[in-house]
Coordinates of C-alpha atoms in Angstrom, one line a residue:
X1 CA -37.2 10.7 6.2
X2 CA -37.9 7.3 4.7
X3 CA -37.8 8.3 1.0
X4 CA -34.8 10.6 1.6
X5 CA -32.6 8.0 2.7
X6 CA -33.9 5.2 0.3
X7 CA -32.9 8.2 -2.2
X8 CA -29.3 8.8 -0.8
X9 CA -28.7 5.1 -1.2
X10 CA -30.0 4.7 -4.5
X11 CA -27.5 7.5 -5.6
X12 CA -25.2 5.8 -3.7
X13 CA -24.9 3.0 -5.4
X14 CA -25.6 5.0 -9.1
X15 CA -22.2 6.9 -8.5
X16 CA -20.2 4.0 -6.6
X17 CA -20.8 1.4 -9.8
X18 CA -20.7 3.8 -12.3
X19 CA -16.7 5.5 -10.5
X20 CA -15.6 1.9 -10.2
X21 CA -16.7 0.9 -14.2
X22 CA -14.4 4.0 -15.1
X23 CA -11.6 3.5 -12.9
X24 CA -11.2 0.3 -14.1
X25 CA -11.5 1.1 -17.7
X26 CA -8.8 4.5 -17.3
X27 CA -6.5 2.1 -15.2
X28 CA -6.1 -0.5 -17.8
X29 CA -5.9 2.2 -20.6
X30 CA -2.9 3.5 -18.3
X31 CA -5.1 6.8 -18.6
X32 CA -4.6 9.0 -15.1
X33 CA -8.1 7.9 -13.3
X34 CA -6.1 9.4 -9.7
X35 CA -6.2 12.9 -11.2
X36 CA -9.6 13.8 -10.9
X37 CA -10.9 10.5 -10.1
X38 CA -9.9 11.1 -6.5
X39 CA -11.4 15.2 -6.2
X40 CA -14.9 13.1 -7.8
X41 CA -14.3 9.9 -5.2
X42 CA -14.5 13.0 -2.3
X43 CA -17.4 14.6 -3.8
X44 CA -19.5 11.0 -2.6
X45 CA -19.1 11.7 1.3
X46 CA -21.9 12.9 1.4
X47 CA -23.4 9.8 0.4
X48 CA -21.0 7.6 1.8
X49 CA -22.4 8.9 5.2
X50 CA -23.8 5.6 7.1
X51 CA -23.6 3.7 4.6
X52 CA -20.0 2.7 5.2
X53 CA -20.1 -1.3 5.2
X54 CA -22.1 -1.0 1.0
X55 CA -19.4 1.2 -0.3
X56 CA -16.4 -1.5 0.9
X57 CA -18.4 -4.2 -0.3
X58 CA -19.3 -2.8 -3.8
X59 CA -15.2 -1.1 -3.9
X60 CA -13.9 -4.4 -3.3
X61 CA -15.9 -6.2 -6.0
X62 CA -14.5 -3.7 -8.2
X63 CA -10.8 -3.7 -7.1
X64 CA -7.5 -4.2 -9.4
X65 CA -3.6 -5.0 -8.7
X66 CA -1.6 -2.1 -8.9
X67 CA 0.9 -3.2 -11.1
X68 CA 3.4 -0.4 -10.8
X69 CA 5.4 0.4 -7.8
X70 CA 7.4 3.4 -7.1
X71 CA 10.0 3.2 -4.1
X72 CA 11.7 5.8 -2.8
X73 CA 14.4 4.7 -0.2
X74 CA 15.7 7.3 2.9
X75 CA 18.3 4.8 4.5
X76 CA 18.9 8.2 7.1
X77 CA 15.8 8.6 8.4
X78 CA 15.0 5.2 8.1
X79 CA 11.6 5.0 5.7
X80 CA 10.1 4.3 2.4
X81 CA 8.4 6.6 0.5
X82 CA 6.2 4.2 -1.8
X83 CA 3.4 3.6 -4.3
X84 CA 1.5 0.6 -5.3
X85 CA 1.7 -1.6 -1.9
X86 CA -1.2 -1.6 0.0
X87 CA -1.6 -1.9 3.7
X88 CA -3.7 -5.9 3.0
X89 CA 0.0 -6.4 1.4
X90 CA 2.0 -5.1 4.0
X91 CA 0.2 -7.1 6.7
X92 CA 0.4 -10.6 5.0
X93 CA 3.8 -10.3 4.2
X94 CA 5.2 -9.2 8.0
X95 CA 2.1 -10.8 9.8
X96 CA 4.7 -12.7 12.3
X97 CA 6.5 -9.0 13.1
X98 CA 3.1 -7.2 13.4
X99 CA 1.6 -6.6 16.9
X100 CA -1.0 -3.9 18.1
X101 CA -1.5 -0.9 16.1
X102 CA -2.4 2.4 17.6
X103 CA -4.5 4.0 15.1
X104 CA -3.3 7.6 14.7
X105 CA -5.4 8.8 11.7
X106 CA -8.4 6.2 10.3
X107 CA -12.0 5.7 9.7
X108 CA -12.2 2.1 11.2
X109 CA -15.5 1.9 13.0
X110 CA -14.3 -1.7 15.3
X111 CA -11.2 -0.4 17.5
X112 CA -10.8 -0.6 20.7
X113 CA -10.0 3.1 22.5
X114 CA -7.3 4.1 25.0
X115 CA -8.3 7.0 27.0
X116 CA -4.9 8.0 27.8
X117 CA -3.6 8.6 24.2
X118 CA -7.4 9.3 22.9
X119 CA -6.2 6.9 20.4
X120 CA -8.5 3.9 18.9
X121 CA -6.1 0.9 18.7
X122 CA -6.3 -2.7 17.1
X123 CA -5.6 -5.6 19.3
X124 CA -3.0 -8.6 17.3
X125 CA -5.6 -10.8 17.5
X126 CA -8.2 -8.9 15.7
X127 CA -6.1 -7.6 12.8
X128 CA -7.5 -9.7 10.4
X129 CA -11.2 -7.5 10.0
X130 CA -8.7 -4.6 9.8
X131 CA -6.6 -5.7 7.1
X132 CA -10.3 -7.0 5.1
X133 CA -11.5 -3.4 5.2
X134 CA -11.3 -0.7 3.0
X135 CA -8.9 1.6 4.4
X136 CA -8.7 3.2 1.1
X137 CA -11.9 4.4 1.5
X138 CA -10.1 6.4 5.3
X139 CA -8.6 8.8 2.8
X140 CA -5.8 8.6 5.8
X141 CA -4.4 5.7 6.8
X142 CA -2.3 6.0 9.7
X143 CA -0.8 4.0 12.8
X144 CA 2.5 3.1 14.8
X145 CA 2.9 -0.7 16.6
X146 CA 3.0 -1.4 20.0
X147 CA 3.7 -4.5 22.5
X148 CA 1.5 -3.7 25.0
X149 CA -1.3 -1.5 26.0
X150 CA 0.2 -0.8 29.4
X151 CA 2.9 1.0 28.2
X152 CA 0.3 3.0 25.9
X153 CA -0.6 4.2 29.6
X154 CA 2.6 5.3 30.1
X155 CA 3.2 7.9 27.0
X156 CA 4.4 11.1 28.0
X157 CA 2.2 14.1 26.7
X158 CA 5.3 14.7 24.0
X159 CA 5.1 11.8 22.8
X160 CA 1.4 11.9 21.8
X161 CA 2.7 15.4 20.6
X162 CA 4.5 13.7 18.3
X163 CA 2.5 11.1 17.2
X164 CA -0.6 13.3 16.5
X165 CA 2.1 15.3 14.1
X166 CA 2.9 11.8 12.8
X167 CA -0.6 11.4 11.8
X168 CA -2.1 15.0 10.8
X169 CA 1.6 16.2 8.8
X170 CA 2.8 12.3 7.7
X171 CA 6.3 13.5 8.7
X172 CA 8.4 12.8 11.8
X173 CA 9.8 15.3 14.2
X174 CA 12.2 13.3 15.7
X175 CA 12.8 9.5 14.6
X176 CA 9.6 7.9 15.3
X177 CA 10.8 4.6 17.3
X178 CA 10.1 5.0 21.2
X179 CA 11.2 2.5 23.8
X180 CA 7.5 2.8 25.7
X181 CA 6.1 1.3 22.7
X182 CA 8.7 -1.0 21.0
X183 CA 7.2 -0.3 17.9
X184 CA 9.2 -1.7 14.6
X185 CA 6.9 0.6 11.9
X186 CA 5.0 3.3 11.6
X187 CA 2.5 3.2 8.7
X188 CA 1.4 7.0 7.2
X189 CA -1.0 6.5 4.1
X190 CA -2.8 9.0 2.2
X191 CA -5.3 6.9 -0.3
X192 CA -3.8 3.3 0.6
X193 CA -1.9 2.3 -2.3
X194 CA -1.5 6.0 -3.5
X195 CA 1.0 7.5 -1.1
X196 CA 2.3 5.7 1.8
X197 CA 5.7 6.5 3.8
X198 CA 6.8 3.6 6.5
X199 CA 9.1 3.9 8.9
X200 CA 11.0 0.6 9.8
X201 CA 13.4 0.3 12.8
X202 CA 15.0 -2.7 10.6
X203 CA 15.2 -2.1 6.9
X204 CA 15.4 -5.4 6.3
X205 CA 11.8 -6.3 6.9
X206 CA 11.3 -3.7 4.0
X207 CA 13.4 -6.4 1.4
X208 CA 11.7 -8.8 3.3
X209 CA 8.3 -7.4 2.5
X210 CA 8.7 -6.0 -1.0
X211 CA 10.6 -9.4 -1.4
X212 CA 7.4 -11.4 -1.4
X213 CA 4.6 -8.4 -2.7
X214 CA 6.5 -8.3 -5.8
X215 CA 5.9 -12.1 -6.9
X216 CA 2.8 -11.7 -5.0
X217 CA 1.6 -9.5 -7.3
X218 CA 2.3 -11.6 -10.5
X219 CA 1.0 -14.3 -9.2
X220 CA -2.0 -12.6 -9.4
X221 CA -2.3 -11.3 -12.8
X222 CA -0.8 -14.2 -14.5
X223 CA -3.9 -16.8 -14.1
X224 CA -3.8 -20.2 -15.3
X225 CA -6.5 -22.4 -16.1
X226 CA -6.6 -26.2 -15.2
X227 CA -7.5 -29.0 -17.6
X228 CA -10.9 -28.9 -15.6
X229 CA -11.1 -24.7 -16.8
X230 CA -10.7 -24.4 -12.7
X231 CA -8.7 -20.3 -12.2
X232 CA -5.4 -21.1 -10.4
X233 CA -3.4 -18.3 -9.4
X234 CA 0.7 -18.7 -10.6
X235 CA 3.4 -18.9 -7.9
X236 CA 6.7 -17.5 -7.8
X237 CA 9.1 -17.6 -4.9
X238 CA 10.0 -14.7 -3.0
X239 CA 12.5 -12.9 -4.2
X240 CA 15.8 -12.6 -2.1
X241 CA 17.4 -9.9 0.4
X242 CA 20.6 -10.0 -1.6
X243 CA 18.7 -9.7 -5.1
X244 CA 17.0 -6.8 -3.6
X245 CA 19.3 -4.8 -2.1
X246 CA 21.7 -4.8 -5.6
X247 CA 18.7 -2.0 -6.1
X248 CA 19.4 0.1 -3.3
X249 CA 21.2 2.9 -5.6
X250 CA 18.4 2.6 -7.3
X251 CA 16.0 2.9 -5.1
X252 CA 17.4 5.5 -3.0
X253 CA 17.5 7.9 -6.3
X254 CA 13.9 6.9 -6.5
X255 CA 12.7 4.1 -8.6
X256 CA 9.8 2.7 -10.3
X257 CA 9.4 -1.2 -11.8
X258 CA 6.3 -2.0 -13.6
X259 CA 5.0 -5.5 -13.8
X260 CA 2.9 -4.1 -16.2
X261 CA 5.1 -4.1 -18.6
X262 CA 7.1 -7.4 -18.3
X263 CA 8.5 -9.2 -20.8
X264 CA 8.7 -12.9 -21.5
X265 CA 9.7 -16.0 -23.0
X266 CA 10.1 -19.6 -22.4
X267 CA 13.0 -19.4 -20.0
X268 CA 12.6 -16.0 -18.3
X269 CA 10.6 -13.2 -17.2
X270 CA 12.1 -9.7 -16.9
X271 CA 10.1 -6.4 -14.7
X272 CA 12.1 -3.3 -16.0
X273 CA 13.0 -0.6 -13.6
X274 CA 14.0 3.2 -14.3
X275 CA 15.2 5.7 -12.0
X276 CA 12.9 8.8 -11.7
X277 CA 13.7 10.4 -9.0
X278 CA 12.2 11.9 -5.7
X279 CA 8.6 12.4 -5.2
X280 CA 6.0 13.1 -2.6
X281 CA 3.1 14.0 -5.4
X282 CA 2.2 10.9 -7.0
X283 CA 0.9 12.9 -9.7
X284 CA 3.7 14.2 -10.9
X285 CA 5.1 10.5 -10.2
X286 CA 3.1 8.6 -12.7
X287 CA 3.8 11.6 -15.6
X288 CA 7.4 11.1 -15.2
X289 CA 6.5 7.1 -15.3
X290 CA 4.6 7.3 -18.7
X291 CA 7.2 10.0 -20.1
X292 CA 10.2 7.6 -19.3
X293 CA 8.3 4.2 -19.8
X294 CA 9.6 3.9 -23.8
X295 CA 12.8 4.9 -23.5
X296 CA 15.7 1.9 -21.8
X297 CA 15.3 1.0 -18.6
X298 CA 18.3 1.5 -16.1
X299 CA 17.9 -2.6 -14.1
X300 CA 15.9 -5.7 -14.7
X301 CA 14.7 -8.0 -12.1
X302 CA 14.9 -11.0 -14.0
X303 CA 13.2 -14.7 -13.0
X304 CA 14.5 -17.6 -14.8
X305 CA 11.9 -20.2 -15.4
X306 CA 13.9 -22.8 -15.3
X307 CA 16.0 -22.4 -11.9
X308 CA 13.2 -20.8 -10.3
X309 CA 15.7 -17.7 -8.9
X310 CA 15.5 -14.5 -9.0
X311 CA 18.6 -11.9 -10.7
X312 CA 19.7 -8.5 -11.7
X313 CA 20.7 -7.3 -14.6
X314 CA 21.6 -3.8 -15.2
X315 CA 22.6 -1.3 -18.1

């Protein structure tokens, strides 16, 4: 028994290091890793079995920015279809909106249950070990705010009907904001990162958020050094609600911008942006991406260096 498990986590650890080396190498050859790379990150359940605290600390060693974002915008039914912001991202930036999460589809192993909804759930004050874990490594992601665990009590049996449909289908039978739970979002994820569609009972904490990942995000590629050679991460300000929604046509056709490929000079920074239209396979996503990325792009998001703002220029 001994020798099988020491075996089981030595090939563990063989394919873990060996997935993340080539990840990291397709992603920054902009060569598909997702493709396959996600049918050979299933085939290590097996191994992943107990072992669950060594594959998020050897993932996260390993982990890159996703530098391309795709946004699709439903202003109807009130969500965002998107690719490229994580859940870690999605927490910072509406931390003070944020209050318990009902966990409708997850592998986190430190929730608290409710018997009456059979549902694990995440108490305010203990977010902070859930947004530190790798709920990428869930495979599905999946959870709905509440105010207070009271009126969790007090769910009717269709509306855990309709939350469990929420969490097994990702799609909502009737708009997913209930008065019981006073919920603001509700946060389906397939692959964190990968394919995520949010529900937001204000839209505007959706500018707000993608508002402040956006520079967040550059601010971690672009790396200075100090005179001392001391890393210290660039800062941009966030970029504002009025900026943003000048994208909404945009973004409501379905858009992508890549802060991968910026361009720069002494006074400005521009993040193209090209319309490619509706998506739920992110496949078939990032080939439209890489067969549109050399041709014009439709908008800029522009920072000037100088003022420190934030504009739009389009074709």
């Amino acid at each position: 028994m001994m020798v099988s498990c020491i075996f089981k986590k030595t090939v563990l650890k063989f394919f873990l290091i060996w997935k993340d080396i080539f990840r990291y190498f397709c992603y920054n050859k902009r060569i598909k890793y997702w493709k396959f790379g996600r049918q050979f990150h299933k085939k290590l359940s097996f191994y992943q079995f107990g072992y669950g605290s060594e594959v998020s600390s050897l993932k996260r060693r390993n982990q890159t920015i996703r530098d391309l974002i795709y946004i699709h915008l439903n202003e109807q039914d009130q969500y965002v279809m998107t690719y490229g912001i994580e859940f870690a991202e999605f927490a910072q930036t509406l931390s003070d909106s944020i209050n318990n999460l009902l966990l409708l589809k997850h592998r986190y192993e430190h929730g608290d249950f409710n018997s009456h909804t059979m549902f694990d759930y995440v108490s305010r004050d203990k977010l902070g070990r859930l947004v530190e874990d790798d709920v990428y490594g869930y495979g599905d992601f999946c959870w709905i705010d509440f105010e207070e665990e009271e009126a969790v009590n007090e769910l009717p049996g269709q509306t855990i009907a309709e939350l469990l449909y929420l969490g097994h289908i990702k799609e909502h039978l009737k708009l997913p904001f209930y008065n019981y739970l006073s919920n603001r979002y509700v946060y389906l994820a397939h692959d964190d990162g990968w394919f995520n569609r949010t529900y937001y009972r204000d839209l505007n904490d959706f500018y707000r958020m993608l508002g402040e990942v956006i520079p967040g995000k550059m601010g971690q590629m672009k790396v200075e050094k100090t005179l001392l050679g001391i890393k210290k991460k660039k800062t941009y300000p966030p970029i504002t609600r009025d900026v943003l929604l000048s994208l909404k046509p945009l973004m409501k056709e379905g858009a992508v911008l890549s802060i991968k490929d910026i361009e720069q000079n002494r006074v400005r920074i521009e993040i193209p942006i090209w319309i490619i239209g509706d998506f739920a396979n992110m496949d078939d996503m990032y080939d439209e991406y890489e067969a549109i990325v050399k041709e014009p792009c439709e908008a800029k998001i522009v920072f000037d260096k100088k003022t420190r703002e934030w504009k739009i220029y389009s074709r």
